[in-house]
Short mmCIF file of N, CA and C and ligand atoms in Angstrom, two decimals:
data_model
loop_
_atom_site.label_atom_id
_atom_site.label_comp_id
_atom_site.label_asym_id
_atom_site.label_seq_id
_atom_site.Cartn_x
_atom_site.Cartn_y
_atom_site.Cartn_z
N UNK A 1 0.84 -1.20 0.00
CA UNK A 1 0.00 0.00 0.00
C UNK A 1 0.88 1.25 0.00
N UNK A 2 1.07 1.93 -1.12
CA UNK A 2 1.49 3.59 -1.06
C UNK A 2 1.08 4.52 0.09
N UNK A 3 1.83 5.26 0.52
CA UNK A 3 1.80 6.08 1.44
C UNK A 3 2.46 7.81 1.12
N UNK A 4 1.65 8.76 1.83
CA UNK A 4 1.93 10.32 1.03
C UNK A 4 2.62 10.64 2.37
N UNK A 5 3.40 11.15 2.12
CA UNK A 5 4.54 12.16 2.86
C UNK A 5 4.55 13.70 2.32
N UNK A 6 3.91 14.25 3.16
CA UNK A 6 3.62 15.66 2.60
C UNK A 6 2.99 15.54 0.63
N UNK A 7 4.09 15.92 0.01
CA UNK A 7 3.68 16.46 -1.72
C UNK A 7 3.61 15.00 -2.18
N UNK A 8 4.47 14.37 -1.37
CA UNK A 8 4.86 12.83 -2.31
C UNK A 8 4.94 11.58 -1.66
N UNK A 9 4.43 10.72 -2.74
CA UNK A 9 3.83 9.28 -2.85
C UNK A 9 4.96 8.27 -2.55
N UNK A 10 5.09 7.40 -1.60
CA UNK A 10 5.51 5.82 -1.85
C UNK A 10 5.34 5.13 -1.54
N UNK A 11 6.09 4.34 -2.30
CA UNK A 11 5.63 2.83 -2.50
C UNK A 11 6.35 1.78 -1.16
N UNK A 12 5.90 0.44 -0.52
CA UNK A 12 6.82 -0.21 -0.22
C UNK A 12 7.53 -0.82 -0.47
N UNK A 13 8.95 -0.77 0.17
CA UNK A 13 10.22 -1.20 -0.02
C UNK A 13 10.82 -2.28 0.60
N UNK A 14 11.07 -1.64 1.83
CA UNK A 14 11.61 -3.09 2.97
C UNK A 14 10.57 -3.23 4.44
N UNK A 15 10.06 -4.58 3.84
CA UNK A 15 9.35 -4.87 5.35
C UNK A 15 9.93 -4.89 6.70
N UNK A 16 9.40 -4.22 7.62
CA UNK A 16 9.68 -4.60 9.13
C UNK A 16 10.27 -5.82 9.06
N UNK A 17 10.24 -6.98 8.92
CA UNK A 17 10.55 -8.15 8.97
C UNK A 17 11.86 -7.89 8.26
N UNK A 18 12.24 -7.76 6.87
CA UNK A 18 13.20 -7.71 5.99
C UNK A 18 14.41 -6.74 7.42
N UNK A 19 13.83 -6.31 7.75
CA UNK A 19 15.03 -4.49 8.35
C UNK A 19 15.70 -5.46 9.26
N UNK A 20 14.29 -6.01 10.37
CA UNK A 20 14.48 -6.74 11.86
C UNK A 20 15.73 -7.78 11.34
N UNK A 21 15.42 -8.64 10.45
CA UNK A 21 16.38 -9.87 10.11
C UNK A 21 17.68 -9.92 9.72
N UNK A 22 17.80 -8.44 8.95
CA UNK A 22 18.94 -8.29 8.67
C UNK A 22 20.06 -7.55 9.35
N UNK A 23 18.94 -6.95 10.68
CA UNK A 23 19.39 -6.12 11.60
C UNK A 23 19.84 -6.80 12.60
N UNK A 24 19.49 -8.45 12.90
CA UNK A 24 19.91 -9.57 13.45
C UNK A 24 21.41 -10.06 13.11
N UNK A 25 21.35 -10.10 11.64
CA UNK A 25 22.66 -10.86 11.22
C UNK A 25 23.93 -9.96 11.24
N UNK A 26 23.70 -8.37 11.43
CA UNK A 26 24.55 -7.44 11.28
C UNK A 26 24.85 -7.51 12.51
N UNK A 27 24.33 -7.56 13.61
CA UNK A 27 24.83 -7.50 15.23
C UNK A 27 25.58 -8.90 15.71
N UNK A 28 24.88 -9.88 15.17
CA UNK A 28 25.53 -10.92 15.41
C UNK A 28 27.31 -10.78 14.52
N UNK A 29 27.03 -10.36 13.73
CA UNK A 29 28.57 -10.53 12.65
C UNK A 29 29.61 -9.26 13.54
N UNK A 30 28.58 -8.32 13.94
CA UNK A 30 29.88 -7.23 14.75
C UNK A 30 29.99 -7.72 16.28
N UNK A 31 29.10 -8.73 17.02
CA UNK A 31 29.48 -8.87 18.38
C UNK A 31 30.37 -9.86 18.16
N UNK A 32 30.38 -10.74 16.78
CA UNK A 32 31.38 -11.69 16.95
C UNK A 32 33.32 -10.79 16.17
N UNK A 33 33.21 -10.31 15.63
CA UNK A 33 34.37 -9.14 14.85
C UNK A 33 34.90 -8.48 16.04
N UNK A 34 34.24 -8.18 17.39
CA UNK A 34 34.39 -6.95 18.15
C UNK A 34 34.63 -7.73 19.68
N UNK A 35 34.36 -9.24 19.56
CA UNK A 35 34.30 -9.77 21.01
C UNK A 35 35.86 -9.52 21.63
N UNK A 36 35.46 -8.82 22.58
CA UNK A 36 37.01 -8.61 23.46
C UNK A 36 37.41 -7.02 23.21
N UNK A 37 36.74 -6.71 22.63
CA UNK A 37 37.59 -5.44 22.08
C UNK A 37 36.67 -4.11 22.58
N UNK A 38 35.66 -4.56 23.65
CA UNK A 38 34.87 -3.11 23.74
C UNK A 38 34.84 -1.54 23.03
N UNK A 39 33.84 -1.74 22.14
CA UNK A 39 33.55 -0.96 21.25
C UNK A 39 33.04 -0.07 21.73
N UNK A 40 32.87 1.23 21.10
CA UNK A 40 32.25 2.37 21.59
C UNK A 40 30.85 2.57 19.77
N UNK A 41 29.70 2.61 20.27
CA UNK A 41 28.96 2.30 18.71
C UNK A 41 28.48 4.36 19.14
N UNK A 42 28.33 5.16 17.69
CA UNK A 42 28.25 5.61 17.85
C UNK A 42 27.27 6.35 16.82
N UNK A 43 25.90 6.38 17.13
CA UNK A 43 25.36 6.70 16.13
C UNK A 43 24.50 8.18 15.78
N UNK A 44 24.59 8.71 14.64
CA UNK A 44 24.26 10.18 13.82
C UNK A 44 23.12 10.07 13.75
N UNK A 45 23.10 11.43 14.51
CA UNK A 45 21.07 11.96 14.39
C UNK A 45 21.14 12.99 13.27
N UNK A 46 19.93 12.67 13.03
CA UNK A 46 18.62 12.32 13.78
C UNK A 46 18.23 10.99 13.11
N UNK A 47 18.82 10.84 11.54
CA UNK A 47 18.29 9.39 10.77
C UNK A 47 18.38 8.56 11.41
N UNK A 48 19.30 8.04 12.62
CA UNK A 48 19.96 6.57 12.33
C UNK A 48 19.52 5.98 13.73
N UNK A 49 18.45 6.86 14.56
CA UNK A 49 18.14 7.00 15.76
C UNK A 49 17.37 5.69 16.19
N UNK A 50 16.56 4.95 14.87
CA UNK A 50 15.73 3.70 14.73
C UNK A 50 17.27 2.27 15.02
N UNK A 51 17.56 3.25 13.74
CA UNK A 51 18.41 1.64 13.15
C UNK A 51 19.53 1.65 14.29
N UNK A 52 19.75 2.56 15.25
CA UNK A 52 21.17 2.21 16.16
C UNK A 52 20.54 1.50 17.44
N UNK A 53 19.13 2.00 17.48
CA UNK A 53 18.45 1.31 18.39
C UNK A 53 18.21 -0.14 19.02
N UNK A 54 17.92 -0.53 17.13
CA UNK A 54 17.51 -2.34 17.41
C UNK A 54 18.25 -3.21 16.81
N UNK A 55 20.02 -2.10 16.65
CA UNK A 55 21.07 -2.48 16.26
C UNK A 55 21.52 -3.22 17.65
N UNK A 56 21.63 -1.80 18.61
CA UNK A 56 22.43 -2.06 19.88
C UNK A 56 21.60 -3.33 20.76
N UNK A 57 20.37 -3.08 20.50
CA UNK A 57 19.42 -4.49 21.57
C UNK A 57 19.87 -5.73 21.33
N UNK A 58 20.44 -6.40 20.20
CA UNK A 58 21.17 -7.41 19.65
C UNK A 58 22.35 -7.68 19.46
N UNK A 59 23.37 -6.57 20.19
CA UNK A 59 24.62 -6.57 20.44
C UNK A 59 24.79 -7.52 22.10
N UNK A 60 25.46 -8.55 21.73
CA UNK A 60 26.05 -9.30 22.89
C UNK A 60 26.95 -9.15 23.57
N UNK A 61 27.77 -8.36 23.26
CA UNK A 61 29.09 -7.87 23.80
C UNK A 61 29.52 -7.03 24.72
N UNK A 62 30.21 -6.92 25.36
CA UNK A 62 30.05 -5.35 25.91
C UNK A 62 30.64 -4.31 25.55
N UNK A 63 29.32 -3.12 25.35
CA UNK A 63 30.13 -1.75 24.79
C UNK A 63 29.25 -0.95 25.23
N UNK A 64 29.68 0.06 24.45
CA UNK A 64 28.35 1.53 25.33
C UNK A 64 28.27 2.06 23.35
N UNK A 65 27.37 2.57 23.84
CA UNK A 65 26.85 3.70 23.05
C UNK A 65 26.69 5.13 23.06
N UNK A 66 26.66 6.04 22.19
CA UNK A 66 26.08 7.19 21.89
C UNK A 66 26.21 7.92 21.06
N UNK A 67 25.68 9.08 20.77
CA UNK A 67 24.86 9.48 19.66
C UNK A 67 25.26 11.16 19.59
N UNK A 68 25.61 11.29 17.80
CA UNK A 68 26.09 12.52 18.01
C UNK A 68 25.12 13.49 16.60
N UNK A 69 25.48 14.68 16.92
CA UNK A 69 24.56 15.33 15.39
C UNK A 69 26.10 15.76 14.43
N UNK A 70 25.69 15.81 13.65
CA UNK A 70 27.08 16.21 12.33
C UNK A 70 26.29 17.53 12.29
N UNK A 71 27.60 18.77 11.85
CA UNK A 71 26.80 19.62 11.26
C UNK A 71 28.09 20.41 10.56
N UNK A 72 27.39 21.15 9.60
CA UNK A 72 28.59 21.01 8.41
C UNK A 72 28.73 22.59 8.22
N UNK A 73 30.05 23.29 7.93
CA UNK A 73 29.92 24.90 7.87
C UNK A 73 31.20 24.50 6.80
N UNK A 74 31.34 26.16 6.11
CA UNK A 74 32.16 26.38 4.92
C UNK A 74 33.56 26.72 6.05
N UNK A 75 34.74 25.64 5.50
CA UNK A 75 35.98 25.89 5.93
C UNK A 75 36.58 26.69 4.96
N UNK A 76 37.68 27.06 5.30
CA UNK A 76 38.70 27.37 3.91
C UNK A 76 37.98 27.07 3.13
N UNK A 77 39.19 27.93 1.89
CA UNK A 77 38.59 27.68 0.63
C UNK A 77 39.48 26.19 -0.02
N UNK A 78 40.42 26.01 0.33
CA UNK A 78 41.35 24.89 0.70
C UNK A 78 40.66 23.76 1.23
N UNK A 79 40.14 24.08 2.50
CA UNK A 79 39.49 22.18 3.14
C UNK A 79 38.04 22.61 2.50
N UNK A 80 37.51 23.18 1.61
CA UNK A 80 35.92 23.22 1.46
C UNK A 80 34.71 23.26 2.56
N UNK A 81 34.08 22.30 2.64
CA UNK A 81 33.06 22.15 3.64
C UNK A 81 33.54 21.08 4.51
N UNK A 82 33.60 21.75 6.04
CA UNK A 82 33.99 20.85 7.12
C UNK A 82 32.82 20.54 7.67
N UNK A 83 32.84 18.93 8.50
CA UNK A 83 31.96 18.51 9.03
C UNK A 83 32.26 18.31 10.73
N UNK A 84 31.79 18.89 11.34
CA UNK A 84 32.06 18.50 12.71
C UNK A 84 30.68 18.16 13.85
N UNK A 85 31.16 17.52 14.48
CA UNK A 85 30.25 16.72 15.36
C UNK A 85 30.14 17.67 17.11
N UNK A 86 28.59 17.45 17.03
CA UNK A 86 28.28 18.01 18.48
C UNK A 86 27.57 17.07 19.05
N UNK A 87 27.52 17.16 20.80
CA UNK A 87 27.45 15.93 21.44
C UNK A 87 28.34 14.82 22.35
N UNK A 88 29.55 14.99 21.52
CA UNK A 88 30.28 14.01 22.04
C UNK A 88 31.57 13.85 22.67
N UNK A 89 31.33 13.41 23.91
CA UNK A 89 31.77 13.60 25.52
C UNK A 89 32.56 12.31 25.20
N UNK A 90 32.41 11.35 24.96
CA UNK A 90 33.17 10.09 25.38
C UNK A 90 34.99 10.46 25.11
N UNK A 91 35.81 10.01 25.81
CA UNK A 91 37.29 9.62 25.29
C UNK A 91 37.59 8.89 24.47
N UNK A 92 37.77 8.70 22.93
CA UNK A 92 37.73 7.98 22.10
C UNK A 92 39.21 7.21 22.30
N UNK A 93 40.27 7.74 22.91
CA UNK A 93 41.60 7.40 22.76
C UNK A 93 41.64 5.69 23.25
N UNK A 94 42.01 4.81 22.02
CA UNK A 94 42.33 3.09 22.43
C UNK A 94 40.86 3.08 22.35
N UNK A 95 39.64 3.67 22.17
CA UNK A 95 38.40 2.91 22.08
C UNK A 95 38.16 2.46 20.23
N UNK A 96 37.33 1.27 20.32
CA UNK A 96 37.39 1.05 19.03
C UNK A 96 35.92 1.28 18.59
N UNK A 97 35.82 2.18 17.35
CA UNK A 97 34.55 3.30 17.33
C UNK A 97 33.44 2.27 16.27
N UNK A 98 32.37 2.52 16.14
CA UNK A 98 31.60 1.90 15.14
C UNK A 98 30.76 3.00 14.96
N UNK A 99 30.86 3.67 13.79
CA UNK A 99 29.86 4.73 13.11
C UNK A 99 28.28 4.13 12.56
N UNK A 100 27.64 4.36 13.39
CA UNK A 100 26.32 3.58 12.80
C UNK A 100 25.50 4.71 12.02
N UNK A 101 25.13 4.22 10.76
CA UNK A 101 24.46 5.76 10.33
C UNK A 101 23.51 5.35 9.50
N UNK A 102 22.42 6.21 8.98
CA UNK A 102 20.97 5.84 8.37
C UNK A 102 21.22 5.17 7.18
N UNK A 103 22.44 6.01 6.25
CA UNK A 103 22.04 5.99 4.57
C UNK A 103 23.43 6.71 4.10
N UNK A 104 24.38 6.03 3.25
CA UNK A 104 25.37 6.42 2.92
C UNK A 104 25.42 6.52 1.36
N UNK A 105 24.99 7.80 0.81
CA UNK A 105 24.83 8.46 -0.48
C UNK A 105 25.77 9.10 -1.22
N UNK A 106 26.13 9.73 -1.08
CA UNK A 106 27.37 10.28 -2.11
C UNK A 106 28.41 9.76 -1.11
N UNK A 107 28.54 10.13 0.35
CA UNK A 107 30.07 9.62 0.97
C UNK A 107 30.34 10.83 1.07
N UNK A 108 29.58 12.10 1.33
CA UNK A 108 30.05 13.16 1.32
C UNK A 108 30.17 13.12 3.07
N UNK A 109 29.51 13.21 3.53
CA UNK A 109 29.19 13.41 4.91
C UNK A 109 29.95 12.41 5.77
N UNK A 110 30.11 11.41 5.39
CA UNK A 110 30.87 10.26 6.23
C UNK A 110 32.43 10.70 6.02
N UNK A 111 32.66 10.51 4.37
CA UNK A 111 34.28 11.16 4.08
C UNK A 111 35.01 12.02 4.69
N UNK A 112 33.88 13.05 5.57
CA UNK A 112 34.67 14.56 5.72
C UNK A 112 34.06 14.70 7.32
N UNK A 113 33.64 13.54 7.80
CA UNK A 113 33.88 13.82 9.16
C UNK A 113 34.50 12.43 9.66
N UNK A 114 35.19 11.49 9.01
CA UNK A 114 36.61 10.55 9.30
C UNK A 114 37.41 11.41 9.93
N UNK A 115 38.17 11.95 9.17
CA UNK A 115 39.38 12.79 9.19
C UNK A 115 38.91 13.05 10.57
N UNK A 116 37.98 14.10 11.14
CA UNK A 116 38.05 14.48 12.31
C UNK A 116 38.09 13.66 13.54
N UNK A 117 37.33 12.71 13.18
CA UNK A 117 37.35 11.40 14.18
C UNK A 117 38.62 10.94 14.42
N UNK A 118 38.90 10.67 13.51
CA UNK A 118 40.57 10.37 13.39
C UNK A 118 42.05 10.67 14.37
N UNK A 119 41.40 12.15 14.72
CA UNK A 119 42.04 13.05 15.10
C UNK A 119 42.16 12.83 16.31
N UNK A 120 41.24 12.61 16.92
CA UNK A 120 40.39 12.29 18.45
C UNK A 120 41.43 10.29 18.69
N UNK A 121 41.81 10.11 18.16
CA UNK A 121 43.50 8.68 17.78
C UNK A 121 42.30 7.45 18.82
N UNK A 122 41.29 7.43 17.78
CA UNK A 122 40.52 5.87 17.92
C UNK A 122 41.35 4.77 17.74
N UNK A 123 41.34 3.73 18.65
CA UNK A 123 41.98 2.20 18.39
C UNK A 123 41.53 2.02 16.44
N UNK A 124 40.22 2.33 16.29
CA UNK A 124 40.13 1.78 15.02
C UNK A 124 38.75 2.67 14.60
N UNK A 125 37.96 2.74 13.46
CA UNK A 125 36.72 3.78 13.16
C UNK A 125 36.49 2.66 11.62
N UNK A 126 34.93 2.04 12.64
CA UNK A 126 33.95 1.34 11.42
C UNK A 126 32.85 1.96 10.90
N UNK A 127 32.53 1.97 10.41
CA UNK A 127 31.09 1.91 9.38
C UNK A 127 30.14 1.48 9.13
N UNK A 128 29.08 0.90 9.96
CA UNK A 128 27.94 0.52 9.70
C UNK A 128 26.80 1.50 9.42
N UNK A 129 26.20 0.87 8.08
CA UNK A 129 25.49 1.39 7.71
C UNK A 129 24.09 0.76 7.04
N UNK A 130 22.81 1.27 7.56
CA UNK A 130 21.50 0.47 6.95
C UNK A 130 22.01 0.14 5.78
N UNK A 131 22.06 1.12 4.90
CA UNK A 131 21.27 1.50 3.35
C UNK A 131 22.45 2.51 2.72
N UNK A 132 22.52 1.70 1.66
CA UNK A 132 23.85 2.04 0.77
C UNK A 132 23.38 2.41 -0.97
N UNK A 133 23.58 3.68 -0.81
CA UNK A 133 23.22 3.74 -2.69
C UNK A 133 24.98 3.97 -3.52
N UNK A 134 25.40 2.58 -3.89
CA UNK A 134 26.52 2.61 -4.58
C UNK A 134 26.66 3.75 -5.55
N UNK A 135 25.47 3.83 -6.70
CA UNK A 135 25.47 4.62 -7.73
C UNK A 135 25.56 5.73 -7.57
N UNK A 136 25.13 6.33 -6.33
CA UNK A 136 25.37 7.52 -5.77
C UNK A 136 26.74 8.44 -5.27
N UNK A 137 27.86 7.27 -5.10
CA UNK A 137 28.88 7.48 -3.97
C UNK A 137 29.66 8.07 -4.85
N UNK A 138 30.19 9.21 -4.78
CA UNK A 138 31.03 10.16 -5.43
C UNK A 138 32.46 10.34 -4.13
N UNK A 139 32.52 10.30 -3.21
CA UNK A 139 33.60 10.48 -2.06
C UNK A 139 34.30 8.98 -1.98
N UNK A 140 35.29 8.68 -2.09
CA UNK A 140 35.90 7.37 -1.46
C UNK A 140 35.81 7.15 0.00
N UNK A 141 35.34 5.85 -0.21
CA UNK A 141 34.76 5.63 1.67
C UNK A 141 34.91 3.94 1.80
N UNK A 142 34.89 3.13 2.13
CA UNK A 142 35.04 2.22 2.89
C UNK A 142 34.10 1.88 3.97
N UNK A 143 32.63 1.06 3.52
CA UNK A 143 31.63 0.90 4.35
C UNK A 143 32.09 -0.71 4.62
N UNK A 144 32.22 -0.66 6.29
CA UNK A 144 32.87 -2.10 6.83
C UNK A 144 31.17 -2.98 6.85
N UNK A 145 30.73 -2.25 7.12
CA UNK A 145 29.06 -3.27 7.01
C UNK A 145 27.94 -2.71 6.57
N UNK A 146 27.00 -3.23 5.76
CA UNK A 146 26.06 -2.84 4.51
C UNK A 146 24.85 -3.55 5.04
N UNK A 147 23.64 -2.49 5.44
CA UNK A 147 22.59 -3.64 5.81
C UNK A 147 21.94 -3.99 4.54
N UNK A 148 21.59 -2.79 3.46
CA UNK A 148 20.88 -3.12 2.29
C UNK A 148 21.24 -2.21 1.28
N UNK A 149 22.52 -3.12 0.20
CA UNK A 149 22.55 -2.24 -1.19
C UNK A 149 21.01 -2.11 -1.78
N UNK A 150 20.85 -0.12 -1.79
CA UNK A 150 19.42 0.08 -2.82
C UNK A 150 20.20 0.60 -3.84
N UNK A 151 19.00 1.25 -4.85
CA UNK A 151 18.83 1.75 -6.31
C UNK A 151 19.03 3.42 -5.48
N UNK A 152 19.50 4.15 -6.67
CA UNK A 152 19.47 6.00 -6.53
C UNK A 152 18.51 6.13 -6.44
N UNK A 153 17.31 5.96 -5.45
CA UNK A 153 15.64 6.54 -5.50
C UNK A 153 15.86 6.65 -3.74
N UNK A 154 14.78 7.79 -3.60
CA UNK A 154 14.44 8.37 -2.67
C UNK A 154 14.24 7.74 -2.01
N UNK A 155 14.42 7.57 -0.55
CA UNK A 155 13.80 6.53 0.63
C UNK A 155 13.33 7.48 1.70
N UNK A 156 12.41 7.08 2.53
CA UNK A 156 12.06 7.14 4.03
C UNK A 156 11.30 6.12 4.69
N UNK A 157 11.12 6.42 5.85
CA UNK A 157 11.04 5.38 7.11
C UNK A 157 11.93 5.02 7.83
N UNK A 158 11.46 4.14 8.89
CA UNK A 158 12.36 3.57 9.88
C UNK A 158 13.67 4.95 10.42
N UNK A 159 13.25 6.14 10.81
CA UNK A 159 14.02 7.21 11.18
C UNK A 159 14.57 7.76 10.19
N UNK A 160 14.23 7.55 8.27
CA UNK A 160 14.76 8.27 7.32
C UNK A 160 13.40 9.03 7.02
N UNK A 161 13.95 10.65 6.95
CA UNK A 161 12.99 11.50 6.76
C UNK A 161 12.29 12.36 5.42
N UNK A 162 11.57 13.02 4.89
CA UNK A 162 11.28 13.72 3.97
C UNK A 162 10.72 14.82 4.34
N UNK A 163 11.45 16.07 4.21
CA UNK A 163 11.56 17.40 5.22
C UNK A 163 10.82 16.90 6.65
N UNK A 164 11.52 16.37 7.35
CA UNK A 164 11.10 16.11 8.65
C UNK A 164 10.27 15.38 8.99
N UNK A 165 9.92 14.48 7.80
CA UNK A 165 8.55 13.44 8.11
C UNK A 165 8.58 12.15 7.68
N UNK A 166 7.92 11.28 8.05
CA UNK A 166 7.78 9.88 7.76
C UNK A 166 8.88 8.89 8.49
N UNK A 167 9.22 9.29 9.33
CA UNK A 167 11.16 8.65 10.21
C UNK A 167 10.20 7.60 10.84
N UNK A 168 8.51 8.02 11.21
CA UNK A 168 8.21 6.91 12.35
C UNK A 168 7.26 5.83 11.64
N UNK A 169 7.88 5.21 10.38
CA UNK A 169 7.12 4.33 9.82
C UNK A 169 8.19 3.38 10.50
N UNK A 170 8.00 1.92 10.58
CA UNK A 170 8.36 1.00 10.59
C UNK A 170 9.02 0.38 9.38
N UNK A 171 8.23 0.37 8.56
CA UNK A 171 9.27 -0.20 7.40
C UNK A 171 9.99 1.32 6.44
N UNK A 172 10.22 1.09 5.48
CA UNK A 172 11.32 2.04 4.40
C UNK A 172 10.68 1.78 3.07
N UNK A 173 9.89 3.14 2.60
CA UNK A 173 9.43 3.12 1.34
C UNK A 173 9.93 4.21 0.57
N UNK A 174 10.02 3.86 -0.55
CA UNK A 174 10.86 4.31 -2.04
C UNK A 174 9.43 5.34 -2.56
N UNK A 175 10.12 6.40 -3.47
CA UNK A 175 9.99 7.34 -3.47
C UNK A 175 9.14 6.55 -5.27
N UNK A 176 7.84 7.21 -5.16
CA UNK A 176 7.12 6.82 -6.55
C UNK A 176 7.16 7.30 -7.70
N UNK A 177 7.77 6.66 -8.44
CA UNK A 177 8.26 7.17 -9.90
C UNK A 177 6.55 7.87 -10.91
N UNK A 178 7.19 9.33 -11.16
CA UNK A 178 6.03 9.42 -12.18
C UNK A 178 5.71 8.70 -12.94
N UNK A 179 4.34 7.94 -13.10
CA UNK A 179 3.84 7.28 -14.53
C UNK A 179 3.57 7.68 -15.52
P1 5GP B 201 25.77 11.71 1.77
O1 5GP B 201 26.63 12.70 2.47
O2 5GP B 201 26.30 10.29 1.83
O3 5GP B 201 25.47 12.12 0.35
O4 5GP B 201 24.36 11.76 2.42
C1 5GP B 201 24.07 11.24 3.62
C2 5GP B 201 22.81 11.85 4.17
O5 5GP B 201 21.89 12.28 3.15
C3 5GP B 201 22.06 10.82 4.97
O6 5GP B 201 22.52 10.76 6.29
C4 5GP B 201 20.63 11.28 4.83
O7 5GP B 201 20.34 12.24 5.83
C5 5GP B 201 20.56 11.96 3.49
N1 5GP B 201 19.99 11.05 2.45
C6 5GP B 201 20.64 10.56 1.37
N2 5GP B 201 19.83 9.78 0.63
C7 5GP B 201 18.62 9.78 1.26
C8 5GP B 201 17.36 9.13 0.98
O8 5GP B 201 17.15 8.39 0.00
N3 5GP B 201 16.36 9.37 1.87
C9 5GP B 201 16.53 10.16 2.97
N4 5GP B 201 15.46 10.31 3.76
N5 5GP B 201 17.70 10.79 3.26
C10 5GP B 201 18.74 10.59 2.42
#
């Protein structure tokens, strides 16, 4: 069944079931990658607020969590647009980080707030990510875990938004192609 988000129509994409299952096999594959190594998971608002959720409930291991906002201003004309993070209190130094994030699209936003993370001398800085549009990725990036390669079409649900709406669907529906 299609659903309207403000101006525009979609369709469904990934069932609750499809997200939950695969959101199973991704926690199981990082509590077993990460056992011993207390991780620090750290996930970007406001999208990823669902998926870090019933990421972390299925993590066996022990680690902590929390949650930061990116927000991006014009640097130099040299570094372009910098991305820096507010929120976050933890000591990253010898912790080993896991970036959990909604939707990794061009690689703009992930690419250009590494570097800063970086900086902060993490044991190590992963990548998990729902929802991956390859065709999209213009930045070189390195996504350590992929919950679901999509197509270049619009998504929301499950905490992905369309000017501020539709994050509290349960499943993730694609954006309806004019007929
Ligand atoms: P990137 O910097 O990789 O191009 O974009 C990442 C951000 O763009 C995501 O965190 C998300 O906020 C937004 N974004 C990219 N594609 C989509 C999409 O299909 N749906 C929604 N709701 N947001 C998207």
């Amino acid at each position: 069944m299609s659903i309207q988000v403000l101006d525009k129509t979609f369709v469904p994409y990934l069932s609750e079931q499809e997200i939950q299952n695969r959101i199973n096999q991704l926690a199981l594959q990082i509590s077993k990658d990460f056992e011993g190594k207390n991780p620090l998971f750290i996930g970007i608002l406001n999208g990823s607020f669902m998926f870090a959720s019933d990421l972390y409930k299925d993590i066996s291991i022990p680690s902590t969590i929390s949650f930061i906002k990116l927000v991006s201003y014009k640097g130099t004309s040299s570094s372009g647009t910098v991305i820096t993070s507010i929120g976050l209190e933890e000591d990253l130094s010898d912790r080993h980080v896991i970036i959990v994030e909604d939707i990794v699209d061009t690689g703009k936003t992930m690419s250009s707030f590494i570097p800063s993370l970086q900086k902060l001398q993490p044991a190590s800085v992963t990548i998990c990510t729902l929802l991956h549009k390859p065709d999209a990725l213009q930045f070189p990036l390195t996504l350590d875990y992929i919950g679901f390669v999509i197509p270049d079409k619009f998504v929301v649900g499950y905490g992905l938004d369309y000017d501020g709406y539709g994050r509290n669907f349960r499943e993730i529906f694609q954006i309806k192609q004019p007929s």
